[in-house]
Amino acid sequence: MAAVLEVEVGGPVEREVDEVDLTHLSPEERWRVEHVRMHAKHRGHEAMHAEMVLILIATLVVAQLLLVQWKQRHPRSYNMVTLFQMWVVPLYFTIKLNWWRFLVIWVLFSAVTAFVTFRATRKPLVQTTPRLVYKWFLLIYKISYATGIVGYMAVMFTLFGLNLLFRIKPEDAMDFGISLLFYGLYYGVLERDFAEMCADYMASTIGFYSASGMPTKHLSDSVCAVCGQQIFVDVNEEGIIENTYRLSCNHVFHEFCIRGWCIVGKKQTCPYCKEKVDLKRMFSNPWERPHVMYGQLLDWLRYLVAWQPVIIGLVQGINYILGLE
C-alpha cells in the first residue's frame, strides 16, 4: 500500500490511499501530491541522504584537486579537453530537450569558428589571418557581453515586477532573461577558449612567441609580434596607419593586436618576452575595465560548463553502485 497525500482545497491532508486520480486536480494540487509522494518515498532515509552528501563533497574536492594538478602539469591537454567538453556537452542536452533554436545558433557559430580556426592553423600563415581571427572572436565577445547584460537586466526587471508595465507574464520575462544570459555566457566562454588556441598557433607560426622556451625569431622595434606586420608605414609605402601601444617591457604593438591578445586571447604576458601585462594600466578608461572583469567571470564559468556535469554524473554513478537513491 502506497502512502499518498490527498490534496484538498484547504490544503494537503495526510492519509493513506491506494491511488489518487491526478487528472481531476489542478496543476498546483498535482504538484503538491507529487511533492508529498517524494517526501513519503524518502522518509526514514536520513542516514542514506547524509552518506550521499558526503560522497558529493568528497568527489568535488578530489575532482578539484585532480583538475588543478592536470592544469598545472599538462595545460595544453587540459585546455583541449575542456574546450571539447564545452563544445559537445550542451549539444547533447540541446538534442535531448529539443532546443532547436540553440542548435541552429550552435551550428552557425561552429561553422564560422571552424573556418577561422582552420585559417589560424595553416602554415605558412597568411598575412591577413591574425586580423581575421581577432576580429571574429572580438565580435563574438562583444555580442556575448551585450547579450549577457540584456539578459541580466531582464531578470532583474522581472524580479522587481517591472515586466507588468509591459503586460508581460513573469514566467515569459524570466525565461527570456535566463535564455539571453545563458547564450551570452556560454558563447563568451567558448569563443575565448577558441581564441586562446588560435592565438597560440598563430604566434608560434609567426615565430616571435613560444609557449615554452625561446622564440625562433628576434623581434625588431618595427614589427608587431602578434600579427607579424610592420608597425609603422613609411611615406612611400601603402598601408593602414594604426595606433600603437608600448608595454612596460618597452615592446611596441598595434593597439588592436595587443588588446586582442590580452582580452580575446586570454594572455596576460608580453607576446615576446612573457613579462606580466598590467591590464589596469592598459584599460585606464573606467568604461573599459568591465571587459576585464567579464573575462575573469567567463574563465570561472568554464569550469561549471565543462566539468560540473561530468562530476555530477560521476557522483550519480557512485551512488548507483552503492545502492543509494
Short mmCIF file of C-alpha atoms in Angstrom, two decimals:
data_model
loop_
_atom_site.label_atom_id
_atom_site.label_comp_id
_atom_site.label_asym_id
_atom_site.label_seq_id
_atom_site.Cartn_x
_atom_site.Cartn_y
_atom_site.Cartn_z
CA MET A 1 0.00 0.00 0.00
CA ALA A 2 1.49 3.34 -1.05
CA ALA A 3 1.45 6.29 1.27
CA VAL A 4 -0.04 9.21 -0.65
CA LEU A 5 -1.40 12.56 0.44
CA GLU A 6 -4.71 13.63 -0.98
CA VAL A 7 -4.84 17.38 -1.73
CA GLU A 8 -7.99 19.30 -0.93
CA VAL A 9 -8.87 22.94 -1.49
CA GLY A 10 -7.99 23.91 2.04
CA GLY A 11 -4.54 22.31 1.88
CA PRO A 12 -2.89 18.87 1.96
CA VAL A 13 -4.42 16.27 4.25
CA GLU A 14 -2.31 13.23 5.12
CA ARG A 15 -3.98 9.86 4.64
CA GLU A 16 -3.04 6.53 3.16
CA VAL A 17 -4.87 5.62 -0.03
CA ASP A 18 -4.30 3.13 -2.76
CA GLU A 19 -4.16 5.66 -5.56
CA VAL A 20 -5.21 9.18 -6.43
CA ASP A 21 -6.60 10.27 -9.77
CA LEU A 22 -4.42 13.24 -10.71
CA THR A 23 -6.36 14.09 -13.87
CA HIS A 24 -9.06 15.96 -11.94
CA LEU A 25 -6.59 18.04 -9.93
CA SER A 26 -5.31 21.49 -10.76
CA PRO A 27 -1.60 21.88 -11.63
CA GLU A 28 -0.89 23.32 -8.18
CA GLU A 29 -2.67 20.45 -6.41
CA ARG A 30 -0.96 17.92 -8.66
CA TRP A 31 2.43 19.43 -7.75
CA ARG A 32 1.56 19.14 -4.05
CA VAL A 33 0.67 15.47 -4.45
CA GLU A 34 3.93 14.72 -6.22
CA HIS A 35 5.83 16.69 -3.60
CA VAL A 36 4.26 14.73 -0.77
CA ARG A 37 4.86 11.44 -2.57
CA MET A 38 8.54 12.29 -2.83
CA HIS A 39 8.74 13.03 0.89
CA ALA A 40 6.89 9.80 1.71
CA LYS A 41 9.27 7.85 -0.50
CA HIS A 42 12.38 9.25 1.21
CA ARG A 43 11.02 9.27 4.78
CA GLY A 44 13.42 7.45 7.13
CA HIS A 45 16.39 7.68 4.74
CA GLU A 46 18.22 10.43 6.61
CA ALA A 47 21.38 8.34 7.07
CA MET A 48 21.41 7.46 3.37
CA HIS A 49 20.99 11.12 2.41
CA ALA A 50 23.86 12.12 4.69
CA GLU A 51 26.05 9.49 3.06
CA MET A 52 25.13 10.82 -0.41
CA VAL A 53 26.05 14.37 0.67
CA LEU A 54 29.43 13.18 1.95
CA ILE A 55 30.06 11.36 -1.35
CA LEU A 56 29.20 14.55 -3.26
CA ILE A 57 31.53 16.72 -1.16
CA ALA A 58 34.38 14.19 -1.32
CA THR A 59 34.01 13.82 -5.10
CA LEU A 60 34.01 17.59 -5.60
CA VAL A 61 37.16 18.03 -3.51
CA VAL A 62 39.05 15.17 -5.16
CA ALA A 63 37.95 16.25 -8.65
CA GLN A 64 39.05 19.83 -7.99
CA LEU A 65 42.47 18.71 -6.81
CA LEU A 66 42.94 16.44 -9.83
CA LEU A 67 41.83 19.16 -12.25
CA VAL A 68 44.21 21.70 -10.69
CA GLN A 69 47.13 19.27 -10.94
CA TRP A 70 46.24 18.39 -14.52
CA LYS A 71 46.01 22.06 -15.49
CA GLN A 72 49.39 22.84 -13.91
CA ARG A 73 51.26 19.83 -15.31
CA HIS A 74 49.65 19.48 -18.74
CA PRO A 75 47.87 22.77 -19.56
CA ARG A 76 47.64 22.09 -23.28
CA SER A 77 45.75 18.79 -22.95
CA TYR A 78 43.61 20.21 -20.15
CA ASN A 79 42.55 23.17 -22.30
CA MET A 80 41.82 20.98 -25.31
CA VAL A 81 39.67 18.52 -23.33
CA THR A 82 37.87 21.37 -21.57
CA LEU A 83 37.16 23.09 -24.88
CA PHE A 84 35.85 19.85 -26.41
CA GLN A 85 33.52 19.26 -23.47
CA MET A 86 32.18 22.82 -23.51
CA TRP A 87 31.53 22.42 -27.21
CA VAL A 88 29.81 18.99 -27.03
CA VAL A 89 28.07 18.71 -23.63
CA PRO A 90 25.45 21.45 -24.33
CA LEU A 91 24.84 19.86 -27.73
CA TYR A 92 23.77 16.63 -26.02
CA PHE A 93 21.22 18.40 -23.82
CA THR A 94 20.06 20.52 -26.77
CA ILE A 95 19.17 17.48 -28.85
CA LYS A 96 17.69 15.65 -25.87
CA LEU A 97 15.45 18.58 -24.86
CA ASN A 98 14.64 19.70 -28.45
CA TRP A 99 16.13 23.18 -28.11
CA TRP A 100 16.27 23.73 -31.87
CA ARG A 101 16.90 27.48 -31.71
CA PHE A 102 20.05 26.91 -29.70
CA LEU A 103 21.05 24.12 -32.10
CA VAL A 104 20.79 26.42 -35.15
CA ILE A 105 22.91 29.12 -33.48
CA TRP A 106 25.41 26.47 -32.34
CA VAL A 107 25.77 25.12 -35.89
CA LEU A 108 26.30 28.61 -37.37
CA PHE A 109 28.86 29.53 -34.71
CA SER A 110 30.66 26.21 -35.13
CA ALA A 111 30.82 26.53 -38.91
CA VAL A 112 32.34 30.03 -38.92
CA THR A 113 34.65 29.25 -35.99
CA ALA A 114 35.85 26.07 -37.71
CA PHE A 115 36.76 28.12 -40.80
CA VAL A 116 38.57 30.75 -38.72
CA THR A 117 40.42 28.07 -36.73
CA PHE A 118 41.42 26.34 -39.97
CA ARG A 119 42.89 29.60 -41.28
CA ALA A 120 44.75 30.19 -37.99
CA THR A 121 46.42 26.77 -38.02
CA ARG A 122 47.71 26.89 -41.64
CA LYS A 123 51.41 27.13 -42.44
CA PRO A 124 52.61 29.46 -43.83
CA LEU A 125 50.26 31.91 -42.18
CA VAL A 126 48.50 34.38 -44.49
CA GLN A 127 49.21 37.99 -43.52
CA THR A 128 45.52 38.86 -43.08
CA THR A 129 44.71 35.82 -40.91
CA PRO A 130 45.61 37.28 -37.45
CA ARG A 131 43.34 40.26 -38.04
CA LEU A 132 40.55 37.97 -39.28
CA VAL A 133 40.83 35.77 -36.20
CA TYR A 134 40.84 38.60 -33.68
CA LYS A 135 38.04 40.47 -35.44
CA TRP A 136 35.78 37.41 -35.45
CA PHE A 137 36.35 36.48 -31.83
CA LEU A 138 36.20 40.13 -30.73
CA LEU A 139 32.81 40.40 -32.47
CA ILE A 140 31.52 37.30 -30.67
CA TYR A 141 32.96 38.63 -27.40
CA LYS A 142 31.10 41.93 -27.75
CA ILE A 143 27.85 40.22 -28.79
CA SER A 144 28.05 37.80 -25.86
CA TYR A 145 28.82 40.69 -23.49
CA ALA A 146 25.83 42.72 -24.70
CA THR A 147 23.54 39.66 -24.69
CA GLY A 148 24.54 38.77 -21.14
CA ILE A 149 23.90 42.34 -19.94
CA VAL A 150 20.44 42.43 -21.56
CA GLY A 151 19.60 39.03 -20.09
CA TYR A 152 20.71 40.12 -16.61
CA MET A 153 18.64 43.31 -16.85
CA ALA A 154 15.59 41.31 -17.98
CA VAL A 155 15.95 39.01 -14.97
CA MET A 156 16.30 41.97 -12.59
CA PHE A 157 13.30 43.77 -14.12
CA THR A 158 11.23 40.61 -13.66
CA LEU A 159 12.27 40.24 -10.02
CA PHE A 160 11.24 43.85 -9.35
CA GLY A 161 7.94 43.38 -11.21
CA LEU A 162 8.71 45.89 -13.96
CA ASN A 163 7.60 43.37 -16.59
CA LEU A 164 3.99 44.11 -15.58
CA LEU A 165 4.36 47.61 -17.04
CA PHE A 166 4.63 45.97 -20.47
CA ARG A 167 1.95 43.36 -19.69
CA ILE A 168 4.45 40.51 -19.94
CA LYS A 169 3.88 37.38 -17.88
CA PRO A 170 6.57 36.83 -15.19
CA GLU A 171 7.39 33.33 -16.46
CA ASP A 172 7.82 34.61 -20.04
CA ALA A 173 10.01 37.51 -18.94
CA MET A 174 12.14 35.27 -16.73
CA ASP A 175 12.57 32.66 -19.48
CA PHE A 176 13.63 35.42 -21.89
CA GLY A 177 16.18 36.84 -19.45
CA ILE A 178 17.66 33.48 -18.45
CA SER A 179 17.90 32.40 -22.10
CA LEU A 180 19.81 35.55 -23.08
CA LEU A 181 22.03 35.23 -20.02
CA PHE A 182 22.84 31.62 -20.92
CA TYR A 183 23.56 32.46 -24.57
CA GLY A 184 25.85 35.33 -23.62
CA LEU A 185 27.85 33.42 -21.01
CA TYR A 186 28.10 30.17 -22.95
CA TYR A 187 29.34 31.65 -26.23
CA GLY A 188 31.52 34.08 -24.31
CA VAL A 189 33.30 31.17 -22.64
CA LEU A 190 33.51 29.17 -25.86
CA GLU A 191 34.92 31.97 -28.03
CA ARG A 192 37.64 32.84 -25.50
CA ASP A 193 38.92 29.28 -25.46
CA PHE A 194 38.92 29.04 -29.25
CA ALA A 195 40.62 32.44 -29.44
CA GLU A 196 43.32 31.34 -26.99
CA MET A 197 44.04 28.22 -29.03
CA CYS A 198 44.20 30.19 -32.30
CA ALA A 199 46.42 32.86 -30.71
CA ASP A 200 48.92 30.20 -29.60
CA TYR A 201 49.04 28.63 -33.06
CA MET A 202 49.40 31.93 -34.90
CA ALA A 203 52.04 33.38 -32.56
CA SER A 204 54.09 30.19 -32.73
CA THR A 205 53.85 30.17 -36.52
CA ILE A 206 54.91 33.81 -36.79
CA GLY A 207 57.91 32.93 -34.63
CA PHE A 208 58.04 35.75 -32.07
CA TYR A 209 56.30 33.68 -29.40
CA SER A 210 56.87 30.27 -27.88
CA ALA A 211 54.73 28.76 -25.13
CA SER A 212 57.83 27.05 -23.72
CA GLY A 213 61.36 28.13 -24.49
CA MET A 214 62.78 30.97 -26.58
CA PRO A 215 61.15 32.43 -29.72
CA THR A 216 62.57 31.36 -33.07
CA LYS A 217 62.88 34.96 -34.34
CA HIS A 218 64.37 38.17 -32.99
CA LEU A 219 61.81 40.96 -32.60
CA SER A 220 62.73 44.33 -34.06
CA ASP A 221 61.16 47.60 -32.95
CA SER A 222 59.32 47.99 -36.26
CA VAL A 223 57.40 44.68 -36.20
CA CYS A 224 54.31 43.73 -34.20
CA ALA A 225 54.91 40.32 -32.61
CA VAL A 226 51.18 39.48 -32.63
CA CYS A 227 50.42 39.87 -36.34
CA GLY A 228 53.98 39.88 -37.71
CA GLN A 229 53.38 43.06 -39.74
CA GLN A 230 55.19 46.39 -39.79
CA ILE A 231 54.12 48.74 -37.01
CA PHE A 232 54.92 51.95 -38.83
CA VAL A 233 54.28 52.58 -42.52
CA ASP A 234 56.85 54.55 -44.50
CA VAL A 235 55.83 57.57 -46.53
CA ASN A 236 56.25 55.80 -49.88
CA GLU A 237 54.51 52.58 -48.74
CA GLU A 238 50.85 51.66 -48.80
CA GLY A 239 49.26 50.59 -45.55
CA ILE A 240 46.94 51.50 -42.71
CA ILE A 241 48.15 53.87 -40.03
CA GLU A 242 47.20 52.36 -36.67
CA ASN A 243 47.52 53.32 -33.04
CA THR A 244 50.33 51.62 -31.16
CA TYR A 245 50.77 50.59 -27.54
CA ARG A 246 54.02 50.21 -25.59
CA LEU A 247 54.08 47.72 -22.73
CA SER A 248 56.10 48.21 -19.54
CA CYS A 249 58.79 45.96 -21.08
CA ASN A 250 59.15 48.60 -23.89
CA HIS A 251 57.90 46.27 -26.64
CA VAL A 252 55.56 48.05 -29.05
CA PHE A 253 52.49 46.50 -30.73
CA HIS A 254 49.47 47.55 -32.71
CA GLU A 255 46.87 48.60 -30.15
CA PHE A 256 44.24 46.38 -31.78
CA CYS A 257 46.59 43.39 -31.75
CA ILE A 258 47.71 43.65 -28.14
CA ARG A 259 44.15 44.20 -26.93
CA GLY A 260 43.03 41.14 -28.86
CA TRP A 261 45.96 39.18 -27.44
CA CYS A 262 45.14 40.10 -23.83
CA ILE A 263 41.35 40.24 -23.75
CA VAL A 264 40.20 37.90 -26.53
CA GLY A 265 43.16 35.53 -26.42
CA LYS A 266 43.28 35.40 -22.60
CA LYS A 267 47.00 36.25 -22.48
CA GLN A 268 48.37 38.45 -19.70
CA THR A 269 52.03 38.42 -20.71
CA CYS A 270 54.06 40.13 -23.41
CA PRO A 271 53.87 38.11 -26.66
CA TYR A 272 57.66 38.22 -26.95
CA CYS A 273 59.38 38.36 -23.53
CA LYS A 274 56.45 37.00 -21.41
CA GLU A 275 56.63 39.85 -18.92
CA LYS A 276 53.40 40.38 -16.97
CA VAL A 277 50.99 42.84 -18.59
CA ASP A 278 49.30 45.39 -16.33
CA LEU A 279 45.70 45.22 -17.59
CA LYS A 280 44.61 48.10 -15.33
CA ARG A 281 47.19 50.33 -16.99
CA MET A 282 46.17 49.16 -20.46
CA PHE A 283 42.48 49.80 -19.77
CA SER A 284 42.75 53.11 -17.95
CA ASN A 285 39.28 54.11 -19.14
CA PRO A 286 36.79 53.10 -16.39
CA TRP A 287 34.22 52.14 -19.05
CA GLU A 288 36.62 49.54 -20.46
CA ARG A 289 37.53 47.84 -17.18
CA PRO A 290 34.29 45.79 -17.01
CA HIS A 291 35.64 43.84 -20.02
CA VAL A 292 38.46 42.58 -17.78
CA MET A 293 36.04 41.53 -15.03
CA TYR A 294 33.72 39.94 -17.59
CA GLY A 295 36.64 37.92 -18.96
CA GLN A 296 37.51 36.71 -15.46
CA LEU A 297 33.87 35.71 -14.90
CA LEU A 298 33.91 33.67 -18.12
CA ASP A 299 37.09 31.88 -17.03
CA TRP A 300 35.33 30.85 -13.82
CA LEU A 301 32.17 29.71 -15.60
CA ARG A 302 34.05 27.44 -17.99
CA TYR A 303 34.67 25.07 -15.07
CA LEU A 304 30.92 24.84 -14.38
CA VAL A 305 30.02 24.31 -18.03
CA ALA A 306 32.72 21.76 -18.83
CA TRP A 307 33.38 19.75 -15.68
CA GLN A 308 30.34 20.12 -13.40
CA PRO A 309 28.13 17.76 -15.49
CA VAL A 310 30.95 15.19 -15.52
CA ILE A 311 31.38 15.38 -11.73
CA ILE A 312 27.62 15.12 -11.13
CA GLY A 313 27.45 12.10 -13.44
CA LEU A 314 30.33 10.51 -11.56
CA VAL A 315 28.55 11.09 -8.23
CA GLN A 316 25.36 9.51 -9.57
CA GLY A 317 27.37 6.51 -10.78
CA ILE A 318 28.93 6.05 -7.33
CA ASN A 319 25.52 6.28 -5.68
CA TYR A 320 24.10 3.73 -8.12
CA ILE A 321 26.95 1.28 -7.46
CA LEU A 322 26.47 1.64 -3.70
CA GLY A 323 22.70 1.23 -4.00
CA LEU A 324 21.96 4.76 -2.76
CA GLU A 325 18.88 6.60 -4.00
#
